[in-house]
PDB file of C-alpha atoms in Angstrom:
ATOM      1  CA  ALA A  20      97.145 151.995 141.422  1.00 74.00           C
ATOM      2  CA  GLN A  21      95.296 154.734 143.179  1.00 84.00           C
ATOM      3  CA  SER A  22      92.863 153.470 145.790  1.00 91.00           C
ATOM      4  CA  VAL A  23      90.962 154.339 148.931  1.00 94.00           C
ATOM      5  CA  ALA A  24      90.310 151.862 151.656  1.00 95.00           C
ATOM      6  CA  GLN A  25      87.551 152.028 154.306  1.00 96.00           C
ATOM      7  CA  PRO A  26      88.446 148.943 156.336  1.00 96.00           C
ATOM      8  CA  GLU A  27      85.244 148.629 158.232  1.00 96.00           C
ATOM      9  CA  ASP A  28      81.947 147.770 156.526  1.00 94.00           C
ATOM     10  CA  GLN A  29      80.089 148.764 159.673  1.00 97.00           C
ATOM     11  CA  VAL A  30      80.775 150.693 162.825  1.00 98.00           C
ATOM     12  CA  ASN A  31      78.566 150.426 165.908  1.00 98.00           C
ATOM     13  CA  VAL A  32      78.688 153.294 168.563  1.00 98.00           C
ATOM     14  CA  ALA A  33      76.444 154.040 171.459  1.00 98.00           C
ATOM     15  CA  GLU A  34      74.883 157.439 171.501  1.00 98.00           C
ATOM     16  CA  GLY A  35      77.024 159.864 173.333  1.00 97.00           C
ATOM     17  CA  ASN A  36      80.301 158.073 172.689  1.00 98.00           C
ATOM     18  CA  PRO A  37      83.020 159.287 170.382  1.00 97.00           C
ATOM     19  CA  LEU A  38      83.104 157.758 166.871  1.00 97.00           C
ATOM     20  CA  THR A  39      85.760 157.103 164.299  1.00 98.00           C
ATOM     21  CA  VAL A  40      85.313 156.047 160.698  1.00 98.00           C
ATOM     22  CA  LYS A  41      88.628 154.993 159.135  1.00 98.00           C
ATOM     23  CA  CYS A  42      89.970 155.891 155.593  1.00 98.00           C
ATOM     24  CA  THR A  43      93.427 155.269 154.226  1.00 97.00           C
ATOM     25  CA  TYR A  44      94.418 156.077 150.615  1.00 96.00           C
ATOM     26  CA  SER A  45      97.041 155.468 147.994  1.00 93.00           C
ATOM     27  CA  VAL A  46      97.698 158.016 145.308  1.00 88.00           C
ATOM     28  CA  SER A  47     100.767 158.986 143.418  1.00 81.00           C
ATOM     29  CA  GLY A  48     100.781 162.560 144.233  1.00 78.00           C
ATOM     30  CA  ASN A  49      99.494 164.821 147.021  1.00 82.00           C
ATOM     31  CA  PRO A  50      95.817 164.274 147.663  1.00 90.00           C
ATOM     32  CA  TYR A  51      92.625 166.310 148.058  1.00 92.00           C
ATOM     33  CA  LEU A  52      90.590 164.373 150.586  1.00 94.00           C
ATOM     34  CA  PHE A  53      86.941 164.467 151.169  1.00 95.00           C
ATOM     35  CA  TRP A  54      84.215 162.886 153.312  1.00 96.00           C
ATOM     36  CA  TYR A  55      80.646 162.501 152.190  1.00 96.00           C
ATOM     37  CA  VAL A  56      77.540 161.108 153.891  1.00 96.00           C
ATOM     38  CA  GLN A  57      74.587 159.284 152.458  1.00 94.00           C
ATOM     39  CA  TYR A  58      71.294 159.088 154.303  1.00 91.00           C
ATOM     40  CA  PRO A  59      68.877 156.224 153.315  1.00 85.00           C
ATOM     41  CA  ASN A  60      67.429 156.718 149.834  1.00 80.00           C
ATOM     42  CA  ARG A  61      69.136 159.996 149.345  1.00 83.00           C
ATOM     43  CA  GLY A  62      72.068 161.266 147.382  1.00 85.00           C
ATOM     44  CA  LEU A  63      75.505 162.065 148.778  1.00 91.00           C
ATOM     45  CA  GLN A  64      76.137 165.158 150.868  1.00 92.00           C
ATOM     46  CA  PHE A  65      79.485 166.861 151.458  1.00 91.00           C
ATOM     47  CA  LEU A  66      80.912 166.751 155.062  1.00 94.00           C
ATOM     48  CA  LEU A  67      84.326 168.161 154.984  1.00 94.00           C
ATOM     49  CA  LYS A  68      87.494 168.234 152.853  1.00 93.00           C
ATOM     50  CA  TYR A  69      91.303 168.652 153.252  1.00 93.00           C
ATOM     51  CA  ILE A  70      92.981 170.888 150.593  1.00 90.00           C
ATOM     52  CA  THR A  71      95.973 172.320 152.343  1.00 88.00           C
ATOM     53  CA  GLY A  72      97.090 173.888 155.661  1.00 87.00           C
ATOM     54  CA  ASP A  73      95.947 172.625 159.056  1.00 90.00           C
ATOM     55  CA  ASN A  74      95.854 168.901 159.272  1.00 92.00           C
ATOM     56  CA  LEU A  75      92.663 168.987 161.339  1.00 95.00           C
ATOM     57  CA  VAL A  76      89.679 169.819 159.383  1.00 95.00           C
ATOM     58  CA  LYS A  77      86.249 170.642 160.811  1.00 95.00           C
ATOM     59  CA  GLY A  78      83.079 170.007 158.898  1.00 93.00           C
ATOM     60  CA  SER A  79      79.361 169.856 159.017  1.00 90.00           C
ATOM     61  CA  TYR A  80      77.315 168.462 161.970  1.00 91.00           C
ATOM     62  CA  GLY A  81      80.228 168.498 164.459  1.00 95.00           C
ATOM     63  CA  PHE A  82      82.475 166.079 162.350  1.00 97.00           C
ATOM     64  CA  GLU A  83      86.168 166.453 161.977  1.00 97.00           C
ATOM     65  CA  ALA A  84      88.919 164.624 160.236  1.00 97.00           C
ATOM     66  CA  GLU A  85      92.712 164.618 160.568  1.00 94.00           C
ATOM     67  CA  PHE A  86      95.036 164.313 157.582  1.00 94.00           C
ATOM     68  CA  ASN A  87      98.042 162.186 158.414  1.00 94.00           C
ATOM     69  CA  LYS A  88     100.523 162.227 155.573  1.00 92.00           C
ATOM     70  CA  SER A  89     102.908 159.549 157.031  1.00 92.00           C
ATOM     71  CA  GLN A  90     100.092 157.112 157.568  1.00 94.00           C
ATOM     72  CA  THR A  91      98.208 158.138 154.444  1.00 95.00           C
ATOM     73  CA  SER A  92      95.045 158.401 156.554  1.00 96.00           C
ATOM     74  CA  PHE A  93      92.122 160.772 156.829  1.00 97.00           C
ATOM     75  CA  HIS A  94      89.932 159.337 159.614  1.00 98.00           C
ATOM     76  CA  LEU A  95      86.583 160.855 160.333  1.00 98.00           C
ATOM     77  CA  LYS A  96      85.718 161.636 163.946  1.00 98.00           C
ATOM     78  CA  LYS A  97      83.079 163.084 166.215  1.00 98.00           C
ATOM     79  CA  PRO A  98      83.311 163.581 169.973  1.00 97.00           C
ATOM     80  CA  SER A  99      79.819 162.622 170.820  1.00 97.00           C
ATOM     81  CA  ALA A 100      77.658 160.575 168.493  1.00 97.00           C
ATOM     82  CA  LEU A 101      73.969 161.101 167.774  1.00 97.00           C
ATOM     83  CA  VAL A 102      71.415 158.573 166.631  1.00 96.00           C
ATOM     84  CA  SER A 103      70.793 160.928 163.610  1.00 95.00           C
ATOM     85  CA  ASP A 104      74.466 160.375 162.578  1.00 96.00           C
ATOM     86  CA  SER A 105      73.535 156.831 161.501  1.00 96.00           C
ATOM     87  CA  ALA A 106      74.194 156.835 157.746  1.00 96.00           C
ATOM     88  CA  LEU A 107      76.631 155.557 155.021  1.00 96.00           C
ATOM     89  CA  TYR A 108      79.945 157.480 154.940  1.00 97.00           C
ATOM     90  CA  PHE A 109      82.236 157.582 152.044  1.00 96.00           C
ATOM     91  CA  CYS A 110      85.840 158.709 151.835  1.00 96.00           C
ATOM     92  CA  ALA A 111      87.155 160.062 148.510  1.00 94.00           C
ATOM     93  CA  VAL A 112      90.523 161.215 147.216  1.00 93.00           C
ATOM     94  CA  ARG A 113      91.553 163.181 144.183  1.00 90.00           C
ATOM     95  CA  ASP A 114      95.139 163.302 142.971  1.00 85.00           C
ATOM     96  CA  ARG A 115      96.324 166.893 142.565  1.00 83.00           C
ATOM     97  CA  MET A 116      98.007 165.940 139.399  1.00 82.00           C
ATOM     98  CA  ASP A 117      95.079 164.278 137.812  1.00 79.00           C
ATOM     99  CA  SER A 118      93.874 166.575 134.961  1.00 75.00           C
ATOM    100  CA  ASN A 119      90.771 164.456 134.630  1.00 76.00           C
ATOM    101  CA  TYR A 120      89.633 165.487 138.104  1.00 79.00           C
ATOM    102  CA  GLN A 121      88.452 162.058 139.027  1.00 84.00           C
ATOM    103  CA  LEU A 122      87.594 161.244 142.539  1.00 88.00           C
ATOM    104  CA  ILE A 123      88.703 157.798 143.832  1.00 90.00           C
ATOM    105  CA  TRP A 124      85.994 156.496 146.246  1.00 92.00           C
ATOM    106  CA  GLY A 125      86.166 154.037 149.171  1.00 94.00           C
ATOM    107  CA  ALA A 126      83.521 151.400 149.460  1.00 92.00           C
ATOM    108  CA  GLY A 127      81.757 153.156 152.303  1.00 95.00           C
ATOM    109  CA  THR A 128      81.206 152.424 155.989  1.00 96.00           C
ATOM    110  CA  LYS A 129      77.802 152.154 157.529  1.00 96.00           C
ATOM    111  CA  LEU A 130      77.676 153.894 160.881  1.00 97.00           C
ATOM    112  CA  ILE A 131      75.125 152.766 163.363  1.00 97.00           C
ATOM    113  CA  ILE A 132      74.489 154.803 166.458  1.00 97.00           C
ATOM    114  CA  LYS A 133      72.495 152.988 169.163  1.00 96.00           C
ATOM    115  CA  PRO A 134      70.354 154.943 171.697  1.00 94.00           C
TER     116      PRO A 134
ATOM    117  CA  ASN B 298      69.948 177.288 142.269  1.00 74.00           C
ATOM    118  CA  ALA B 299      68.363 173.880 141.690  1.00 81.00           C
ATOM    119  CA  GLY B 300      71.719 172.328 141.836  1.00 93.00           C
ATOM    120  CA  VAL B 301      72.033 169.004 140.100  1.00 95.00           C
ATOM    121  CA  THR B 302      68.658 167.506 138.948  1.00 96.00           C
ATOM    122  CA  GLN B 303      68.025 164.002 137.612  1.00 97.00           C
ATOM    123  CA  THR B 304      65.038 162.477 136.006  1.00 96.00           C
ATOM    124  CA  PRO B 305      63.352 160.037 136.291  1.00 96.00           C
ATOM    125  CA  LYS B 306      63.542 159.084 140.070  1.00 95.00           C
ATOM    126  CA  PHE B 307      62.458 155.532 139.395  1.00 96.00           C
ATOM    127  CA  GLN B 308      62.396 153.459 136.305  1.00 96.00           C
ATOM    128  CA  VAL B 309      61.591 149.865 135.440  1.00 97.00           C
ATOM    129  CA  LEU B 310      62.782 148.426 132.074  1.00 97.00           C
ATOM    130  CA  LYS B 311      62.582 145.108 130.420  1.00 97.00           C
ATOM    131  CA  THR B 312      65.740 143.455 129.091  1.00 97.00           C
ATOM    132  CA  GLY B 313      66.761 144.854 125.758  1.00 97.00           C
ATOM    133  CA  GLN B 314      64.905 148.157 126.086  1.00 97.00           C
ATOM    134  CA  SER B 315      66.803 151.434 125.869  1.00 96.00           C
ATOM    135  CA  MET B 316      66.396 154.629 127.789  1.00 96.00           C
ATOM    136  CA  THR B 317      68.017 157.927 128.672  1.00 97.00           C
ATOM    137  CA  LEU B 318      68.581 159.173 132.240  1.00 98.00           C
ATOM    138  CA  GLN B 319      68.626 162.932 132.204  1.00 98.00           C
ATOM    139  CA  CYS B 320      70.982 165.159 134.272  1.00 98.00           C
ATOM    140  CA  ALA B 321      71.262 168.839 134.448  1.00 97.00           C
ATOM    141  CA  GLN B 322      73.133 171.343 136.645  1.00 97.00           C
ATOM    142  CA  ASP B 323      72.706 175.142 136.804  1.00 96.00           C
ATOM    143  CA  MET B 324      76.119 175.910 138.510  1.00 94.00           C
ATOM    144  CA  ASN B 325      78.064 176.361 135.374  1.00 94.00           C
ATOM    145  CA  HIS B 326      80.300 173.538 136.259  1.00 94.00           C
ATOM    146  CA  GLU B 327      82.782 172.168 133.687  1.00 93.00           C
ATOM    147  CA  TYR B 328      83.044 168.653 135.131  1.00 93.00           C
ATOM    148  CA  MET B 329      80.083 166.228 135.243  1.00 95.00           C
ATOM    149  CA  SER B 330      80.109 162.501 135.757  1.00 96.00           C
ATOM    150  CA  TRP B 331      77.781 159.518 136.137  1.00 97.00           C
ATOM    151  CA  TYR B 332      78.183 156.805 138.844  1.00 96.00           C
ATOM    152  CA  ARG B 333      76.367 153.664 139.659  1.00 96.00           C
ATOM    153  CA  GLN B 334      75.891 152.577 143.184  1.00 93.00           C
ATOM    154  CA  ASP B 335      75.503 148.888 144.014  1.00 90.00           C
ATOM    155  CA  PRO B 336      75.215 147.362 147.535  1.00 79.00           C
ATOM    156  CA  GLY B 337      78.750 146.799 148.989  1.00 71.00           C
ATOM    157  CA  MET B 338      80.409 148.264 145.900  1.00 73.00           C
ATOM    158  CA  GLY B 339      80.444 151.946 146.759  1.00 82.00           C
ATOM    159  CA  LEU B 340      80.414 154.306 143.778  1.00 91.00           C
ATOM    160  CA  ARG B 341      81.703 153.310 140.460  1.00 92.00           C
ATOM    161  CA  LEU B 342      82.450 155.874 137.642  1.00 94.00           C
ATOM    162  CA  ILE B 343      80.666 155.223 134.411  1.00 96.00           C
ATOM    163  CA  HIS B 344      81.475 158.172 132.269  1.00 97.00           C
ATOM    164  CA  TYR B 345      82.590 161.742 132.794  1.00 95.00           C
ATOM    165  CA  SER B 346      83.054 165.008 130.954  1.00 94.00           C
ATOM    166  CA  VAL B 347      85.458 167.947 131.556  1.00 91.00           C
ATOM    167  CA  GLY B 348      83.526 170.258 129.334  1.00 93.00           C
ATOM    168  CA  ALA B 349      81.040 170.545 126.569  1.00 95.00           C
ATOM    169  CA  GLY B 350      81.999 168.286 123.644  1.00 95.00           C
ATOM    170  CA  ILE B 351      84.367 166.313 125.718  1.00 95.00           C
ATOM    171  CA  THR B 352      83.621 162.887 127.349  1.00 96.00           C
ATOM    172  CA  ASP B 353      85.575 159.953 128.531  1.00 95.00           C
ATOM    173  CA  GLN B 354      85.148 156.521 130.027  1.00 95.00           C
ATOM    174  CA  GLY B 355      85.274 155.785 133.631  1.00 93.00           C
ATOM    175  CA  GLU B 356      85.686 152.373 135.475  1.00 90.00           C
ATOM    176  CA  VAL B 357      82.492 150.642 134.165  1.00 94.00           C
ATOM    177  CA  PRO B 358      81.422 152.182 130.707  1.00 96.00           C
ATOM    178  CA  ASN B 359      80.201 149.073 128.922  1.00 96.00           C
ATOM    179  CA  GLY B 360      76.501 149.295 127.895  1.00 96.00           C
ATOM    180  CA  TYR B 361      76.320 153.057 128.424  1.00 97.00           C
ATOM    181  CA  ASN B 362      76.738 156.118 126.195  1.00 97.00           C
ATOM    182  CA  VAL B 363      77.062 159.705 127.003  1.00 97.00           C
ATOM    183  CA  SER B 364      77.188 163.064 125.155  1.00 96.00           C
ATOM    184  CA  ARG B 365      77.759 166.667 126.350  1.00 97.00           C
ATOM    185  CA  SER B 366      76.394 169.159 123.879  1.00 97.00           C
ATOM    186  CA  THR B 367      75.995 171.899 126.493  1.00 97.00           C
ATOM    187  CA  THR B 368      77.605 172.811 129.787  1.00 96.00           C
ATOM    188  CA  GLU B 369      74.282 172.209 131.570  1.00 97.00           C
ATOM    189  CA  ASP B 370      73.238 168.727 130.394  1.00 97.00           C
ATOM    190  CA  PHE B 371      74.907 165.260 130.514  1.00 98.00           C
ATOM    191  CA  PRO B 372      72.470 162.483 129.586  1.00 98.00           C
ATOM    192  CA  LEU B 373      73.298 158.831 130.163  1.00 98.00           C
ATOM    193  CA  ARG B 374      71.987 156.366 127.649  1.00 98.00           C
ATOM    194  CA  LEU B 375      71.361 152.780 128.287  1.00 96.00           C
ATOM    195  CA  LEU B 376      71.683 151.084 124.808  1.00 92.00           C
ATOM    196  CA  SER B 377      70.170 147.649 125.462  1.00 96.00           C
ATOM    197  CA  ALA B 378      69.278 147.231 129.198  1.00 96.00           C
ATOM    198  CA  ALA B 379      70.414 144.092 131.062  1.00 97.00           C
ATOM    199  CA  PRO B 380      69.549 142.920 134.590  1.00 96.00           C
ATOM    200  CA  SER B 381      73.150 143.647 135.630  1.00 96.00           C
ATOM    201  CA  GLN B 382      72.364 147.352 135.114  1.00 97.00           C
ATOM    202  CA  THR B 383      69.886 147.310 137.944  1.00 97.00           C
ATOM    203  CA  SER B 384      71.405 149.865 140.260  1.00 97.00           C
ATOM    204  CA  VAL B 385      70.996 153.465 141.530  1.00 95.00           C
ATOM    205  CA  TYR B 386      72.491 155.979 139.212  1.00 97.00           C
ATOM    206  CA  PHE B 387      73.934 159.317 140.503  1.00 96.00           C
ATOM    207  CA  CYS B 388      74.929 162.356 138.319  1.00 97.00           C
ATOM    208  CA  ALA B 389      77.465 164.739 139.874  1.00 95.00           C
ATOM    209  CA  SER B 390      79.053 168.009 138.824  1.00 94.00           C
ATOM    210  CA  SER B 391      81.911 170.100 139.985  1.00 91.00           C
ATOM    211  CA  SER B 392      84.231 172.910 138.909  1.00 86.00           C
ATOM    212  CA  THR B 393      87.563 171.854 137.626  1.00 79.00           C
ATOM    213  CA  SER B 394      89.422 173.262 140.563  1.00 75.00           C
ATOM    214  CA  GLY B 395      91.092 170.263 142.031  1.00 68.00           C
ATOM    215  CA  GLY B 396      89.769 170.814 145.560  1.00 77.00           C
ATOM    216  CA  ALA B 397      86.291 171.398 144.260  1.00 80.00           C
ATOM    217  CA  LEU B 398      83.333 169.572 145.674  1.00 82.00           C
ATOM    218  CA  GLU B 399      81.304 167.203 143.696  1.00 87.00           C
ATOM    219  CA  TYR B 400      77.585 167.990 144.017  1.00 92.00           C
ATOM    220  CA  PHE B 401      75.247 165.100 143.576  1.00 94.00           C
ATOM    221  CA  GLY B 402      71.822 164.684 142.150  1.00 94.00           C
ATOM    222  CA  PRO B 403      69.182 162.681 144.080  1.00 93.00           C
ATOM    223  CA  GLY B 404      69.619 159.588 142.099  1.00 94.00           C
ATOM    224  CA  THR B 405      67.724 157.355 139.703  1.00 96.00           C
ATOM    225  CA  ARG B 406      66.692 153.905 140.960  1.00 95.00           C
ATOM    226  CA  LEU B 407      66.654 151.673 137.835  1.00 97.00           C
ATOM    227  CA  THR B 408      65.390 148.049 137.721  1.00 97.00           C
ATOM    228  CA  VAL B 409      65.892 145.920 134.675  1.00 97.00           C
ATOM    229  CA  LEU B 410      63.666 142.789 134.580  1.00 96.00           C
TER     230      LEU B 410
END
């Protein structure tokens, strides 16, 4: 079965420190990979995606993620965290062969950046 | 572009009542979907559509109906509301390119008493 795992319900980081939010996936084919962010009482906003090419993808607000095919991972990273990065982060995967275009979502990771 | 719009933003229903959550997009996207978001559960797909006149069930379709008569609109109907349907509902749309982004509406917070 296709699935996405975000193994940490919550990640706590001090402001200015690097942050990592983990995501691993299981799909039958080659994946499209996405990260979205949700601020309190808001909808989801796109951060970055991997389609093809360079395994290191850069996105909005200084975030980046690395696609690792052998480890089936797509961890989200930022070199220096800001308090304003505190939010709920979702990893999502779409199988390239899925004609229904469905996204498979992780359960989300709450990121808390402390001043 | 208004993007994806949803109405209402908040709604309180009594058990057994019915209602329709409205969703519209102005990006000419073929694909539209409805999710519900519950604490600790992430997003769960209720129904989706790959084009006008075509709908299909997602992970949690029971108690909900959808229709897609136009490309722009994708309403979600609650047939007989139950407390278990208390949730935040998001509508999303995308093109049918596999790498396409899903664009989300602002959400509807529904409480069923």
